[in-house]
Short mmCIF file of C-alpha atoms in Angstrom, two decimals:
data_model
loop_
_atom_site.label_atom_id
_atom_site.label_comp_id
_atom_site.label_asym_id
_atom_site.label_seq_id
_atom_site.Cartn_x
_atom_site.Cartn_y
_atom_site.Cartn_z
CA MET A 15 95.16 71.57 -87.49
CA ALA A 16 92.88 69.80 -90.35
CA PRO A 17 94.34 67.19 -92.52
CA THR A 18 94.59 67.83 -96.10
CA THR A 19 93.99 65.91 -99.41
CA ALA A 20 96.77 65.70 -102.25
CA ASP A 21 95.52 68.95 -104.18
CA GLY A 22 95.94 70.83 -100.67
CA ALA A 23 92.23 71.04 -99.60
CA VAL A 24 91.19 70.75 -96.06
CA ALA A 25 90.11 67.10 -95.93
CA THR A 26 87.59 65.25 -93.41
CA ALA A 27 88.45 62.92 -91.01
CA ASP A 28 88.32 59.94 -93.21
CA GLY A 29 90.18 61.59 -95.74
CA ARG A 30 87.29 63.02 -97.75
CA ALA A 31 87.42 66.81 -98.62
CA ASP A 32 83.28 66.91 -99.03
CA GLY A 33 82.72 68.37 -95.39
CA THR A 34 80.51 65.69 -94.64
CA SER A 35 82.41 64.38 -92.06
CA LEU A 36 83.65 65.82 -88.75
CA TRP A 37 86.32 68.42 -90.19
CA PRO A 38 85.17 72.11 -91.43
CA LEU A 39 85.65 73.28 -94.53
CA PRO A 40 86.87 76.81 -94.56
CA TYR A 41 84.44 79.01 -96.25
CA ARG A 42 84.58 82.89 -96.22
CA VAL A 43 81.69 85.49 -95.64
CA ALA A 44 80.94 86.81 -99.28
CA TRP A 45 78.38 88.90 -98.07
CA ARG A 46 75.50 89.56 -95.39
CA ARG A 47 72.27 91.05 -95.48
CA ARG A 48 70.53 92.15 -92.36
CA GLU A 49 66.62 90.66 -92.17
CA THR A 50 65.34 91.81 -89.12
CA ALA A 51 66.92 93.42 -86.10
CA ASP A 52 68.09 89.88 -85.05
CA VAL A 53 68.10 87.92 -88.13
CA VAL A 54 70.81 88.31 -90.97
CA THR A 55 71.57 86.30 -94.06
CA VAL A 56 75.21 85.29 -94.57
CA ALA A 57 76.54 84.13 -97.69
CA LEU A 58 79.76 81.74 -97.89
CA GLU A 59 81.74 80.88 -100.31
CA PRO A 60 84.54 78.18 -100.40
CA VAL A 61 88.06 78.83 -99.80
CA GLY A 62 89.36 76.04 -101.17
CA ALA A 63 87.41 72.25 -101.60
CA ALA A 64 83.57 73.37 -101.81
CA ALA A 65 80.93 71.29 -99.86
CA ALA A 66 78.80 68.75 -101.86
CA PRO A 67 75.77 70.21 -103.70
CA TYR A 68 72.80 70.46 -100.74
CA ARG A 69 69.02 70.01 -101.45
CA ALA A 70 66.12 72.47 -100.15
CA GLY A 71 65.67 71.46 -96.58
CA GLN A 72 69.13 70.27 -95.57
CA PHE A 73 71.50 72.13 -93.19
CA HIS A 74 75.12 72.66 -92.65
CA MET A 75 77.15 72.85 -89.42
CA LEU A 76 78.73 75.99 -89.12
CA THR A 77 81.94 77.01 -87.25
CA ALA A 78 82.78 80.20 -85.51
CA PHE A 79 86.25 79.38 -84.73
CA GLY A 80 87.02 79.91 -80.99
CA VAL A 81 83.06 80.17 -80.48
CA GLY A 82 81.99 77.11 -81.50
CA GLU A 83 79.43 75.27 -83.94
CA VAL A 84 75.81 75.01 -84.58
CA ALA A 85 73.50 73.59 -87.08
CA ILE A 86 72.06 76.18 -89.59
CA SER A 87 69.79 75.26 -92.39
CA VAL A 88 70.62 76.28 -95.94
CA SER A 89 68.06 79.32 -96.84
CA GLY A 90 69.63 79.67 -100.42
CA THR A 91 68.32 77.79 -103.33
CA PRO A 92 69.74 74.65 -104.75
CA GLY A 93 71.55 74.64 -108.16
CA THR A 94 72.03 78.48 -107.81
CA PRO A 95 75.99 79.57 -108.40
CA GLY A 96 77.40 81.53 -105.98
CA PRO A 97 77.79 81.40 -102.56
CA ILE A 98 75.66 79.73 -100.18
CA GLU A 99 73.21 81.45 -97.93
CA HIS A 100 72.33 80.88 -94.51
CA THR A 101 69.86 82.98 -92.63
CA ILE A 102 71.00 83.13 -88.47
CA ARG A 103 69.12 84.56 -85.70
CA ASP A 104 70.92 85.63 -82.96
CA VAL A 105 69.72 83.22 -80.10
CA GLY A 106 73.58 82.63 -78.36
CA ALA A 107 76.79 82.64 -78.71
CA VAL A 108 77.60 80.83 -81.68
CA SER A 109 74.64 82.25 -83.75
CA HIS A 110 75.74 85.90 -82.80
CA ALA A 111 79.45 85.22 -83.85
CA LEU A 112 78.22 83.70 -87.07
CA GLY A 113 75.74 86.62 -87.47
CA HIS A 114 78.15 88.97 -87.01
CA ALA A 115 81.24 87.84 -89.00
CA PRO A 116 82.24 90.32 -91.15
CA VAL A 117 82.72 90.08 -95.13
CA GLY A 118 85.89 88.53 -95.41
CA ALA A 119 85.91 86.22 -92.20
CA LEU A 120 86.76 82.93 -92.10
CA LEU A 121 83.84 80.42 -90.91
CA GLY A 122 83.82 76.66 -90.89
CA LEU A 123 81.22 74.90 -92.84
CA ARG A 124 80.60 70.92 -92.73
CA GLY A 125 77.71 69.38 -94.59
CA PRO A 126 75.35 68.78 -96.12
CA PHE A 127 73.18 66.79 -93.43
CA GLY A 128 69.64 65.29 -93.47
CA THR A 129 66.82 65.11 -95.29
CA ASP A 130 65.38 67.36 -97.78
CA TRP A 131 61.58 68.55 -98.70
CA GLY A 132 61.51 66.49 -101.40
CA VAL A 133 60.52 69.38 -104.20
CA ASP A 134 61.00 66.98 -107.18
CA ASP A 135 58.61 64.65 -106.21
CA LEU A 136 55.69 67.68 -106.20
CA ALA A 137 55.55 68.59 -109.75
CA ASP A 138 51.99 67.98 -110.03
CA ARG A 139 50.94 68.58 -106.35
CA ASP A 140 49.09 71.40 -104.81
CA VAL A 141 51.80 72.61 -102.01
CA LEU A 142 50.66 74.34 -98.93
CA VAL A 143 53.70 75.89 -97.12
CA ILE A 144 53.64 76.90 -93.55
CA ALA A 145 56.03 78.70 -91.92
CA GLY A 146 56.39 80.52 -88.54
CA GLY A 147 59.18 82.94 -87.78
CA ILE A 148 62.76 82.04 -88.97
CA GLY A 149 61.00 78.46 -90.04
CA LEU A 150 60.91 80.56 -93.36
CA ALA A 151 64.56 80.30 -94.06
CA PRO A 152 64.65 76.18 -94.48
CA LEU A 153 61.44 76.65 -96.62
CA ARG A 154 63.18 79.84 -98.75
CA GLY A 155 65.07 77.61 -101.39
CA ALA A 156 62.01 74.96 -101.61
CA ILE A 157 59.42 77.83 -102.45
CA HIS A 158 61.92 79.11 -105.10
CA GLN A 159 62.05 75.95 -106.90
CA LEU A 160 58.41 75.11 -106.58
CA SER A 161 57.49 78.57 -107.72
CA GLN A 162 59.35 77.87 -110.85
CA ARG A 163 58.24 74.46 -111.23
CA ARG A 164 56.27 73.75 -114.95
CA GLY A 165 53.78 71.20 -113.12
CA THR A 166 50.14 71.95 -112.77
CA GLY A 167 49.74 72.25 -108.96
CA SER A 168 49.21 75.68 -107.25
CA LEU A 169 51.68 76.84 -104.42
CA THR A 170 50.36 78.60 -101.21
CA VAL A 171 52.36 79.95 -98.73
CA LEU A 172 51.15 80.83 -95.13
CA VAL A 173 53.73 83.13 -92.95
CA GLY A 174 53.09 83.66 -89.42
CA ALA A 175 55.47 86.03 -87.22
CA ARG A 176 55.24 88.12 -84.06
CA ASP A 177 54.94 91.21 -85.47
CA PRO A 178 55.56 93.28 -89.17
CA ASP A 179 59.11 93.66 -88.09
CA GLN A 180 60.15 90.20 -87.65
CA LEU A 181 58.73 88.76 -91.07
CA VAL A 182 61.96 87.87 -93.13
CA PHE A 183 61.93 87.49 -96.99
CA THR A 184 59.12 89.82 -97.85
CA ALA A 185 61.06 91.01 -101.39
CA ASP A 186 60.91 87.19 -102.04
CA MET A 187 57.47 87.07 -101.15
CA GLU A 188 56.61 89.67 -103.84
CA GLN A 189 58.55 87.39 -106.30
CA TRP A 190 56.56 84.28 -105.30
CA ARG A 191 53.31 86.08 -105.64
CA ALA A 192 54.58 87.46 -109.24
CA ARG A 193 54.91 83.87 -110.31
CA GLY A 194 51.51 82.80 -109.11
CA ALA A 195 51.59 81.63 -105.74
CA THR A 196 49.53 82.79 -103.18
CA VAL A 197 51.28 84.24 -100.40
CA LEU A 198 49.70 85.09 -96.99
CA CYS A 199 51.10 86.75 -93.74
CA THR A 200 49.96 87.15 -90.13
CA VAL A 201 51.25 88.36 -87.00
CA ASP A 202 50.42 88.22 -83.54
CA ALA A 203 50.06 91.66 -83.04
CA ALA A 204 50.46 95.03 -85.13
CA ALA A 205 50.31 98.79 -84.65
CA PRO A 206 47.29 100.58 -86.57
CA GLY A 207 48.62 100.70 -90.31
CA TRP A 208 49.39 97.23 -90.79
CA ARG A 209 47.31 96.02 -93.52
CA GLY A 210 47.84 92.55 -93.45
CA GLU A 211 46.43 89.93 -91.03
CA VAL A 212 46.53 89.40 -87.25
CA GLY A 213 45.89 86.15 -85.72
CA ILE A 214 47.86 82.70 -85.53
CA VAL A 215 49.08 81.20 -88.86
CA THR A 216 46.57 78.32 -88.60
CA THR A 217 43.61 80.72 -88.82
CA LEU A 218 44.58 81.55 -92.41
CA LEU A 219 43.86 77.86 -93.12
CA THR A 220 40.23 78.71 -93.01
CA ARG A 221 40.72 81.34 -95.65
CA LEU A 222 41.74 78.67 -98.46
CA ALA A 223 39.72 76.09 -100.57
CA LEU A 224 42.26 73.10 -100.40
CA ALA A 225 41.91 69.80 -102.11
CA PRO A 226 42.92 67.55 -99.57
CA GLU A 227 43.72 64.68 -102.14
CA ARG A 228 46.17 66.72 -104.21
CA THR A 229 47.81 69.00 -101.38
CA VAL A 230 51.05 68.17 -99.63
CA ALA A 231 51.93 70.34 -96.90
CA LEU A 232 55.31 71.74 -95.98
CA LEU A 233 55.90 73.01 -92.26
CA CYS A 234 58.79 74.46 -90.46
CA GLY A 235 58.88 76.81 -87.33
CA PRO A 236 58.11 76.49 -83.60
CA GLU A 237 57.10 73.16 -83.22
CA VAL A 238 53.92 73.90 -81.05
CA MET A 239 52.77 75.73 -84.02
CA MET A 240 53.77 72.67 -86.35
CA ARG A 241 51.75 70.39 -84.12
CA PHE A 242 48.60 72.30 -84.12
CA ALA A 243 48.70 73.25 -87.99
CA ALA A 244 49.51 69.07 -88.82
CA ALA A 245 46.29 68.40 -86.63
CA ASP A 246 44.36 71.22 -88.10
CA LEU A 247 45.57 69.79 -91.73
CA VAL A 248 44.40 66.23 -90.87
CA ASP A 249 41.10 67.58 -89.61
CA LEU A 250 40.94 69.47 -93.18
CA GLY A 251 41.50 65.74 -94.80
CA LEU A 252 45.27 65.83 -95.31
CA HIS A 253 46.83 62.30 -95.17
CA PRO A 254 49.48 62.46 -92.33
CA ASP A 255 51.95 61.22 -94.82
CA ARG A 256 51.41 64.28 -97.10
CA ILE A 257 52.36 66.76 -94.34
CA ARG A 258 56.22 66.80 -94.08
CA VAL A 259 57.34 68.60 -90.95
CA SER A 260 61.24 70.08 -90.23
CA LEU A 261 62.25 69.15 -86.55
CA GLU A 262 65.32 69.92 -84.89
CA ARG A 263 67.03 69.03 -81.79
CA ASN A 264 70.67 69.36 -80.55
CA MET A 265 72.48 69.01 -83.81
CA GLN A 266 76.10 68.17 -83.20
CA CYS A 267 78.19 65.42 -85.37
CA GLY A 268 75.70 65.84 -88.33
CA ALA A 269 76.34 62.11 -88.87
CA GLY A 270 73.96 60.22 -86.50
CA ILE A 271 77.12 59.23 -84.40
CA CYS A 272 76.82 61.38 -80.83
CA GLY A 273 73.12 60.68 -80.24
CA HIS A 274 72.54 64.30 -79.16
CA CYS A 275 69.69 64.73 -81.41
CA GLN A 276 67.82 61.81 -80.82
CA LEU A 277 64.23 62.28 -80.76
CA GLY A 278 62.70 58.62 -79.66
CA PRO A 279 63.90 56.25 -82.47
CA LEU A 280 65.21 58.86 -84.55
CA LEU A 281 68.16 60.61 -84.63
CA LEU A 282 67.15 63.88 -86.54
CA CYS A 283 70.62 64.84 -88.22
CA ARG A 284 70.54 61.93 -89.94
CA ASP A 285 66.82 60.91 -90.29
CA GLY A 286 65.52 64.48 -90.31
CA PRO A 287 65.29 67.39 -90.12
CA VAL A 288 62.56 66.90 -92.84
CA LEU A 289 60.05 64.13 -91.81
CA PRO A 290 56.49 62.86 -92.69
CA TYR A 291 54.13 63.94 -89.80
CA GLY A 292 52.57 60.29 -90.24
CA GLY A 293 53.42 57.47 -88.18
CA THR A 294 55.95 58.20 -85.24
CA VAL A 295 56.32 61.95 -85.50
CA ALA A 296 52.99 62.80 -84.97
CA ALA A 297 53.30 61.30 -81.46
CA LEU A 298 56.79 62.52 -80.97
CA LEU A 299 56.32 66.14 -81.77
CA GLY A 300 56.10 68.28 -78.78
CA GLN A 301 58.34 66.27 -76.79
CA GLN A 302 60.42 68.39 -74.76
CA GLU A 303 64.52 68.05 -75.62
CA ARG A 304 66.27 66.13 -72.63
CA MET B 166 13.80 93.13 -98.00
CA ILE B 167 13.70 90.25 -95.15
CA GLU B 168 13.85 87.43 -97.95
CA ALA B 169 16.77 89.12 -99.30
CA ILE B 170 18.54 89.33 -96.04
CA ALA B 171 17.35 86.12 -94.98
CA GLU B 172 19.44 84.55 -98.23
CA LEU B 173 22.46 86.46 -96.97
CA VAL B 174 21.99 85.13 -93.23
CA ALA B 175 21.44 81.44 -94.83
CA ASP B 176 24.65 81.94 -96.99
CA HIS B 177 26.71 82.97 -93.99
CA PRO B 178 28.93 80.18 -92.61
CA LEU B 179 27.67 80.94 -88.97
CA PHE B 180 23.77 79.65 -89.95
CA ARG B 181 24.74 77.80 -93.30
CA GLY B 182 22.83 74.66 -93.28
CA LEU B 183 19.99 75.56 -90.76
CA PRO B 184 16.42 75.45 -91.72
CA ALA B 185 15.05 78.51 -93.77
CA ASP B 186 12.60 79.59 -91.06
CA VAL B 187 15.87 80.01 -88.87
CA ALA B 188 17.10 82.31 -91.45
CA GLU B 189 14.30 84.24 -91.47
CA LEU B 190 13.96 84.60 -87.86
CA VAL B 191 17.34 85.83 -87.76
CA ALA B 192 16.71 88.11 -90.70
CA GLY B 193 13.69 89.83 -88.70
CA CYS B 194 16.27 91.07 -86.64
CA ALA B 195 18.99 92.27 -89.32
CA ARG B 196 19.77 94.63 -91.86
CA ASN B 197 22.55 95.33 -94.41
CA GLU B 198 25.21 97.80 -93.17
CA ALA B 199 28.23 99.09 -95.18
CA PHE B 200 31.26 100.92 -93.66
CA ALA B 201 34.04 102.99 -95.11
CA THR B 202 37.62 102.54 -94.81
CA ASP B 203 38.89 103.48 -91.09
CA GLU B 204 35.20 103.64 -90.08
CA LEU B 205 34.66 101.99 -86.47
CA LEU B 206 32.08 98.95 -86.20
CA ILE B 207 32.30 98.62 -83.00
CA ALA B 208 33.92 100.93 -80.61
CA GLU B 209 35.46 99.66 -76.99
CA GLY B 210 33.06 100.29 -74.05
CA ALA B 211 30.29 101.19 -76.20
CA PRO B 212 26.96 98.87 -75.58
CA ALA B 213 27.34 95.68 -77.59
CA GLU B 214 23.81 95.77 -79.13
CA LYS B 215 24.46 93.95 -82.19
CA PHE B 216 26.72 91.73 -83.98
CA HIS B 217 28.19 91.54 -87.74
CA LEU B 218 28.00 88.58 -90.06
CA LEU B 219 30.94 89.78 -92.01
CA ARG B 220 30.16 89.52 -95.88
CA ARG B 221 32.88 91.55 -97.46
CA GLY B 222 36.17 93.41 -96.71
CA ARG B 223 38.49 92.80 -93.56
CA VAL B 224 38.44 94.30 -90.20
CA ALA B 225 40.93 94.96 -87.77
CA LEU B 226 40.17 94.39 -83.70
CA GLU B 227 42.10 97.04 -81.94
CA ILE B 228 42.87 97.56 -78.26
CA ARG B 229 44.13 100.69 -76.36
CA LYS B 230 47.55 99.72 -75.17
CA PRO B 231 48.66 101.62 -72.05
CA GLY B 232 51.70 104.01 -73.00
CA SER B 233 51.81 103.22 -76.50
CA GLY B 234 48.36 103.90 -78.15
CA GLN B 235 46.27 101.14 -80.28
CA LEU B 236 47.38 97.61 -81.04
CA VAL B 237 45.72 95.35 -83.73
CA VAL B 238 45.21 92.00 -81.95
CA GLU B 239 43.08 90.16 -84.41
CA THR B 240 41.86 90.62 -88.27
CA LEU B 241 38.52 89.19 -89.47
CA GLY B 242 37.29 88.78 -92.97
CA PRO B 243 34.34 87.64 -95.11
CA ASP B 244 32.39 84.67 -93.94
CA GLU B 245 33.19 85.32 -90.09
CA LEU B 246 31.55 86.70 -87.05
CA LEU B 247 32.08 90.08 -85.34
CA GLY B 248 31.35 90.73 -81.94
CA LEU B 249 30.77 88.26 -79.22
CA SER B 250 30.48 90.52 -76.23
CA TRP B 251 26.48 90.79 -76.91
CA LEU B 252 26.07 87.19 -75.82
CA PHE B 253 27.00 87.25 -72.07
CA GLY B 254 28.35 89.56 -69.40
CA SER B 255 28.38 93.31 -69.51
CA LYS B 256 27.31 93.51 -73.14
CA ARG B 257 30.02 96.30 -73.75
CA TRP B 258 32.49 96.04 -76.58
CA HIS B 259 36.09 95.22 -75.15
CA THR B 260 37.79 96.32 -78.38
CA ASP B 261 37.40 98.66 -81.42
CA ALA B 262 36.83 97.14 -84.74
CA ARG B 263 38.10 99.09 -87.54
CA ALA B 264 37.19 98.91 -91.32
CA LEU B 265 40.51 97.97 -92.85
CA GLU B 266 39.05 98.37 -96.58
CA PRO B 267 35.15 98.75 -97.46
CA VAL B 268 33.21 96.44 -95.51
CA GLY B 269 29.63 94.98 -95.88
CA THR B 270 27.71 93.14 -93.00
CA VAL B 271 24.60 91.79 -92.09
CA ALA B 272 24.03 93.46 -88.75
CA VAL B 273 21.97 91.73 -86.19
CA ASP B 274 20.04 93.43 -83.27
CA ALA B 275 21.26 91.28 -80.37
CA GLU B 276 18.22 91.91 -78.19
CA CYS B 277 16.09 90.97 -80.55
CA LEU B 278 17.49 87.82 -81.53
CA LEU B 279 18.15 86.76 -77.97
CA ARG B 280 14.47 87.70 -77.21
CA LYS B 281 13.51 85.07 -79.95
CA ALA B 282 16.01 82.72 -78.53
CA GLU B 283 14.68 82.76 -75.11
CA ALA B 284 10.89 82.36 -76.54
CA ASP B 285 12.46 79.23 -78.84
CA PRO B 286 14.92 76.90 -76.77
CA VAL B 287 15.37 74.90 -80.02
CA PHE B 288 16.39 77.77 -81.99
CA GLY B 289 18.52 79.14 -78.78
CA TYR B 290 19.95 75.74 -78.52
CA ALA B 291 20.72 75.77 -82.46
CA LEU B 292 22.04 79.35 -82.03
CA MET B 293 24.42 78.55 -79.06
CA LYS B 294 25.82 75.77 -80.90
CA ARG B 295 26.80 78.07 -83.61
CA VAL B 296 28.69 80.85 -81.91
CA ALA B 297 30.17 78.49 -79.07
CA PRO B 298 32.64 76.82 -81.77
CA VAL B 299 33.70 80.46 -82.89
CA MET B 300 34.28 81.41 -79.08
CA LEU B 301 36.06 78.14 -78.61
CA SER B 302 38.50 78.71 -81.70
CA ARG B 303 39.40 82.26 -80.86
CA LEU B 304 40.15 81.05 -77.04
CA GLN B 305 42.34 78.21 -78.39
CA ALA B 306 44.19 80.94 -80.68
CA THR B 307 44.37 83.42 -77.82
CA ARG B 308 46.01 80.53 -75.70
CA LEU B 309 48.55 79.61 -78.69
CA ARG B 310 49.55 83.46 -78.83
CA LEU B 311 50.41 83.51 -75.10
CA LEU B 312 53.22 80.97 -76.05
CA ASP B 313 54.98 83.67 -77.87
CA LEU B 314 55.51 81.18 -80.50
CA TYR B 315 58.12 83.12 -82.33
CA GLY B 316 60.02 84.64 -79.36
CA HIS B 317 63.33 83.36 -78.38
CA GLY B 318 63.67 79.86 -78.09
CA ALA B 319 61.54 79.21 -80.69
CA ASP B 320 64.25 79.25 -83.52
CA ASN B 321 64.17 76.34 -86.15
CA SER B 322 67.29 77.05 -87.89
#
């Protein structure tokens, strides 16, 4: 039984009710939307006390009661009123339970945790986003924010997926294009009739006229994709510190205590998930989880 | 005519920066070609007699997948090279290449160009140095796709 605060809200282990410690706050499924055959966006609203506001790139620990807890990046846009959106791929027992939770079901939420994309620093920068597969989900809120900023920088979004049916947020892509962003999609293979690109996402870099000195890149997706994309960007003249990657390991406590998400000197739930590619990350990227 | 094509050749990334006489050498084996949407530029199994310097429009490389028809395995666009099979081996095309939209190319007669390369090893070496990186980048891209990057287990959220 979770402890409660004076107003009856579920409190965290240290008595706070902001969800950033070890007790989950109760949230209810407000609505759910199927994105692909195995990807669902689930919108959660608080039953009692709400978690602290999140920033784009941060994650929550979501609990399917009786099944388990897993780290899920927020796919919604910070500051947007209403339920918090999480986009979940069905890859195991917990994500299956979360993704299949019906409207009205009770789930647990802790967080937000970790570092963010730093969108506020990018007003006048050209921003290049490279996303692979479900890696677009943690970037979605940042792209929404960047597509509405008032600065002078351009916004380019490159998206890779296994096939056209695996592309997520295609309606959002139209919205980003309408706001002036360049959005290019590529898939590994497609049936004839697909009018987009076919090839790995890094091949799209050859189609761009980058200004490396004023560009910041945000990368999220399979690590091998980020490794090759980051290396290509460095070859094109981007400084490694202006390439931000989102890394994930086995997040469990979310507070840098348990050590399950350790990657070299980093605890990714606390020091990440968003990190500059320069420094230690370039060397660590691609190391296998132990 | 050859001068105009030489300018197009010299402007294509595959030959950009090479001396003008090299562009003229290539242009002597080349001509402009245009293709309508859905028209085949090359056909699987046909002799690989020429390659294309893509100038405008996009092209899909298709392979016949047993039991499920055609599969698009790569798309190419302006400034890219279409066709590598003319260089080595059986010199037959291994894919279809279909125009996704109206396409304009400089088509280069492979036998004509290879004859010039044999006669002038300096030109031949320069040609190989331009084509080899294209082959390398496509080989690396193919290796990456073998990893099934976005398959299960590649989840990032």
